[in-house]
mmCIF file of the C-alpha atoms, coordinates in Angstrom:
data_MODEL
# 
_entry.id   MODEL 
# 
loop_
_atom_site.group_PDB 
_atom_site.id 
_atom_site.type_symbol 
_atom_site.label_atom_id 
_atom_site.label_alt_id 
_atom_site.label_comp_id 
_atom_site.label_asym_id 
_atom_site.label_entity_id 
_atom_site.label_seq_id 
_atom_site.pdbx_PDB_ins_code 
_atom_site.Cartn_x 
_atom_site.Cartn_y 
_atom_site.Cartn_z 
_atom_site.occupancy 
_atom_site.B_iso_or_equiv 
_atom_site.pdbx_formal_charge 
_atom_site.auth_seq_id 
_atom_site.auth_comp_id 
_atom_site.auth_asym_id 
_atom_site.auth_atom_id 
_atom_site.pdbx_PDB_model_num 
ATOM 1  C CA . UNK A 1 1  ? -63.162 111.243 -11.835 1.00 0.00 ? 1  UNK A CA 1 
ATOM 2  C CA . UNK A 1 2  ? -64.411 107.980 -13.291 1.00 0.00 ? 2  UNK A CA 1 
ATOM 3  C CA . UNK A 1 3  ? -60.885 107.094 -14.413 1.00 0.00 ? 3  UNK A CA 1 
ATOM 4  C CA . UNK A 1 4  ? -59.484 107.630 -10.909 1.00 0.00 ? 4  UNK A CA 1 
ATOM 5  C CA . UNK A 1 5  ? -62.204 105.414 -9.450  1.00 0.00 ? 5  UNK A CA 1 
ATOM 6  C CA . UNK A 1 6  ? -61.358 102.557 -11.850 1.00 0.00 ? 6  UNK A CA 1 
ATOM 7  C CA . UNK A 1 7  ? -57.652 103.053 -11.225 1.00 0.00 ? 7  UNK A CA 1 
ATOM 8  C CA . UNK A 1 8  ? -58.108 102.765 -7.462  1.00 0.00 ? 8  UNK A CA 1 
ATOM 9  C CA . UNK A 1 9  ? -60.229 99.628  -7.860  1.00 0.00 ? 9  UNK A CA 1 
ATOM 10 C CA . UNK A 1 10 ? -57.601 98.118  -10.152 1.00 0.00 ? 10 UNK A CA 1 
ATOM 11 C CA . UNK A 1 11 ? -54.838 98.859  -7.644  1.00 0.00 ? 11 UNK A CA 1 
ATOM 12 C CA . UNK A 1 12 ? -56.857 97.284  -4.819  1.00 0.00 ? 12 UNK A CA 1 
ATOM 13 C CA . UNK A 1 13 ? -57.554 94.148  -6.878  1.00 0.00 ? 13 UNK A CA 1 
ATOM 14 C CA . UNK A 1 14 ? -53.896 93.806  -7.888  1.00 0.00 ? 14 UNK A CA 1 
ATOM 15 C CA . UNK A 1 15 ? -52.773 94.299  -4.278  1.00 0.00 ? 15 UNK A CA 1 
ATOM 16 C CA . UNK A 1 16 ? -55.192 91.569  -3.144  1.00 0.00 ? 16 UNK A CA 1 
ATOM 17 C CA . UNK A 1 17 ? -53.899 89.171  -5.815  1.00 0.00 ? 17 UNK A CA 1 
ATOM 18 C CA . UNK A 1 18 ? -50.298 89.814  -4.783  1.00 0.00 ? 18 UNK A CA 1 
ATOM 19 C CA . UNK A 1 19 ? -51.171 89.453  -1.089  1.00 0.00 ? 19 UNK A CA 1 
ATOM 20 C CA . UNK A 1 20 ? -52.867 86.075  -1.590  1.00 0.00 ? 20 UNK A CA 1 
ATOM 21 C CA . UNK A 1 21 ? -49.903 84.900  -3.657  1.00 0.00 ? 21 UNK A CA 1 
ATOM 22 C CA . UNK A 1 22 ? -47.324 85.973  -1.087  1.00 0.00 ? 22 UNK A CA 1 
ATOM 23 C CA . UNK A 1 23 ? -49.265 85.117  2.078   1.00 0.00 ? 23 UNK A CA 1 
ATOM 24 C CA . UNK A 1 24 ? -48.204 81.427  2.163   1.00 0.00 ? 24 UNK A CA 1 
ATOM 25 C CA . UNK A 1 25 ? -44.521 82.284  1.965   1.00 0.00 ? 25 UNK A CA 1 
ATOM 26 C CA . UNK A 1 26 ? -44.596 83.983  5.363   1.00 0.00 ? 26 UNK A CA 1 
ATOM 27 C CA . UNK A 1 27 ? -44.904 80.681  7.218   1.00 0.00 ? 27 UNK A CA 1 
ATOM 28 C CA . UNK A 1 28 ? -42.590 77.750  6.528   1.00 0.00 ? 28 UNK A CA 1 
ATOM 29 C CA . UNK A 1 29 ? -43.934 74.396  5.444   1.00 0.00 ? 29 UNK A CA 1 
ATOM 30 C CA . UNK A 1 30 ? -43.232 71.883  8.187   1.00 0.00 ? 30 UNK A CA 1 
ATOM 31 C CA . UNK A 1 31 ? -43.835 68.227  7.456   1.00 0.00 ? 31 UNK A CA 1 
ATOM 32 C CA . UNK A 1 32 ? -45.336 66.965  10.726  1.00 0.00 ? 32 UNK A CA 1 
ATOM 33 C CA . UNK A 1 33 ? -46.325 63.458  9.621   1.00 0.00 ? 33 UNK A CA 1 
ATOM 34 C CA . UNK A 1 34 ? -43.541 62.242  7.367   1.00 0.00 ? 34 UNK A CA 1 
ATOM 35 C CA . UNK A 1 35 ? -44.542 58.985  5.721   1.00 0.00 ? 35 UNK A CA 1 
ATOM 36 C CA . UNK A 1 36 ? -42.471 59.276  2.554   1.00 0.00 ? 36 UNK A CA 1 
ATOM 37 C CA . UNK A 1 37 ? -39.091 60.944  2.155   1.00 0.00 ? 37 UNK A CA 1 
ATOM 38 C CA . UNK A 1 38 ? -38.311 63.420  -0.580  1.00 0.00 ? 38 UNK A CA 1 
ATOM 39 C CA . UNK A 1 39 ? -34.980 63.530  -2.349  1.00 0.00 ? 39 UNK A CA 1 
ATOM 40 C CA . UNK A 1 40 ? -33.208 66.691  -3.424  1.00 0.00 ? 40 UNK A CA 1 
ATOM 41 C CA . UNK A 1 41 ? -29.966 67.399  -5.218  1.00 0.00 ? 41 UNK A CA 1 
ATOM 42 C CA . UNK A 1 42 ? -27.531 69.457  -3.203  1.00 0.00 ? 42 UNK A CA 1 
ATOM 43 C CA . UNK A 1 43 ? -23.947 70.626  -2.914  1.00 0.00 ? 43 UNK A CA 1 
ATOM 44 C CA . UNK A 1 44 ? -20.982 68.402  -2.142  1.00 0.00 ? 44 UNK A CA 1 
ATOM 45 C CA . UNK A 1 45 ? -20.832 70.106  1.257   1.00 0.00 ? 45 UNK A CA 1 
ATOM 46 C CA . UNK A 1 46 ? -24.081 68.340  2.187   1.00 0.00 ? 46 UNK A CA 1 
ATOM 47 C CA . UNK A 1 47 ? -22.296 64.987  2.333   1.00 0.00 ? 47 UNK A CA 1 
ATOM 48 C CA . UNK A 1 48 ? -19.751 66.174  4.892   1.00 0.00 ? 48 UNK A CA 1 
ATOM 49 C CA . UNK A 1 49 ? -22.458 67.845  6.974   1.00 0.00 ? 49 UNK A CA 1 
ATOM 50 C CA . UNK A 1 50 ? -24.582 64.684  6.955   1.00 0.00 ? 50 UNK A CA 1 
ATOM 51 C CA . UNK A 1 51 ? -21.613 62.526  7.965   1.00 0.00 ? 51 UNK A CA 1 
ATOM 52 C CA . UNK A 1 52 ? -21.074 64.862  10.936  1.00 0.00 ? 52 UNK A CA 1 
ATOM 53 C CA . UNK A 1 53 ? -24.693 64.294  11.971  1.00 0.00 ? 53 UNK A CA 1 
ATOM 54 C CA . UNK A 1 54 ? -25.868 67.798  11.117  1.00 0.00 ? 54 UNK A CA 1 
ATOM 55 C CA . UNK A 1 55 ? -29.306 68.520  9.694   1.00 0.00 ? 55 UNK A CA 1 
ATOM 56 C CA . UNK A 1 56 ? -29.554 70.054  6.255   1.00 0.00 ? 56 UNK A CA 1 
ATOM 57 C CA . UNK A 1 57 ? -32.167 72.750  5.727   1.00 0.00 ? 57 UNK A CA 1 
ATOM 58 C CA . UNK A 1 58 ? -33.247 73.307  2.167   1.00 0.00 ? 58 UNK A CA 1 
ATOM 59 C CA . UNK A 1 59 ? -35.665 76.180  1.818   1.00 0.00 ? 59 UNK A CA 1 
ATOM 60 C CA . UNK A 1 60 ? -38.837 75.411  -0.044  1.00 0.00 ? 60 UNK A CA 1 
ATOM 61 C CA . UNK A 1 61 ? -41.867 77.098  -1.540  1.00 0.00 ? 61 UNK A CA 1 
ATOM 62 C CA . UNK A 1 62 ? -41.969 80.839  -1.880  1.00 0.00 ? 62 UNK A CA 1 
ATOM 63 C CA . UNK A 1 63 ? -44.013 82.949  -4.271  1.00 0.00 ? 63 UNK A CA 1 
ATOM 64 C CA . UNK A 1 64 ? -46.722 81.284  -6.312  1.00 0.00 ? 64 UNK A CA 1 
ATOM 65 C CA . UNK A 1 65 ? -45.424 77.761  -5.698  1.00 0.00 ? 65 UNK A CA 1 
ATOM 66 C CA . UNK A 1 66 ? -41.857 78.359  -6.842  1.00 0.00 ? 66 UNK A CA 1 
ATOM 67 C CA . UNK A 1 67 ? -39.234 76.202  -5.160  1.00 0.00 ? 67 UNK A CA 1 
ATOM 68 C CA . UNK A 1 68 ? -35.926 78.095  -5.043  1.00 0.00 ? 68 UNK A CA 1 
ATOM 69 C CA . UNK A 1 69 ? -34.327 75.506  -2.769  1.00 0.00 ? 69 UNK A CA 1 
ATOM 70 C CA . UNK A 1 70 ? -33.780 72.972  -5.539  1.00 0.00 ? 70 UNK A CA 1 
ATOM 71 C CA . UNK A 1 71 ? -35.521 70.179  -7.353  1.00 0.00 ? 71 UNK A CA 1 
ATOM 72 C CA . UNK A 1 72 ? -37.377 67.604  -5.249  1.00 0.00 ? 72 UNK A CA 1 
ATOM 73 C CA . UNK A 1 73 ? -38.035 64.027  -6.341  1.00 0.00 ? 73 UNK A CA 1 
ATOM 74 C CA . UNK A 1 74 ? -40.125 61.112  -5.080  1.00 0.00 ? 74 UNK A CA 1 
ATOM 75 C CA . UNK A 1 75 ? -37.261 58.620  -5.289  1.00 0.00 ? 75 UNK A CA 1 
ATOM 76 C CA . UNK A 1 76 ? -33.531 58.409  -5.948  1.00 0.00 ? 76 UNK A CA 1 
ATOM 77 C CA . UNK A 1 77 ? -33.966 56.947  -9.423  1.00 0.00 ? 77 UNK A CA 1 
ATOM 78 C CA . UNK A 1 78 ? -35.762 60.052  -10.657 1.00 0.00 ? 78 UNK A CA 1 
ATOM 79 C CA . UNK A 1 79 ? -33.068 62.330  -9.295  1.00 0.00 ? 79 UNK A CA 1 
ATOM 80 C CA . UNK A 1 80 ? -30.343 60.212  -10.925 1.00 0.00 ? 80 UNK A CA 1 
ATOM 81 C CA . UNK A 1 81 ? -32.214 60.173  -14.243 1.00 0.00 ? 81 UNK A CA 1 
ATOM 82 C CA . UNK A 1 82 ? -32.020 63.976  -14.390 1.00 0.00 ? 82 UNK A CA 1 
ATOM 83 C CA . UNK A 1 83 ? -28.234 63.845  -14.567 1.00 0.00 ? 83 UNK A CA 1 
ATOM 84 C CA . UNK A 1 84 ? -28.092 60.737  -16.748 1.00 0.00 ? 84 UNK A CA 1 
ATOM 85 C CA . UNK A 1 85 ? -29.408 62.734  -19.714 1.00 0.00 ? 85 UNK A CA 1 
# 
């Protein structure tokens, strides 16, 4: 009986940890006040889409701060230095 009680408490605690980790991924991050641009590295198809005037959407943060959309940099020099190595 005591084991079942501890097991249920453990499951509840783990579920709460997972919920708080996943909760932010349900709403997208929208930059309302953009004062500084960010630079990302994308496909060659991005160049043709940009020249046509289309917007590029690169998906950002998901679980626990991971960024599956790609690397983001503060300036172009940092993004170029990644490929210069």
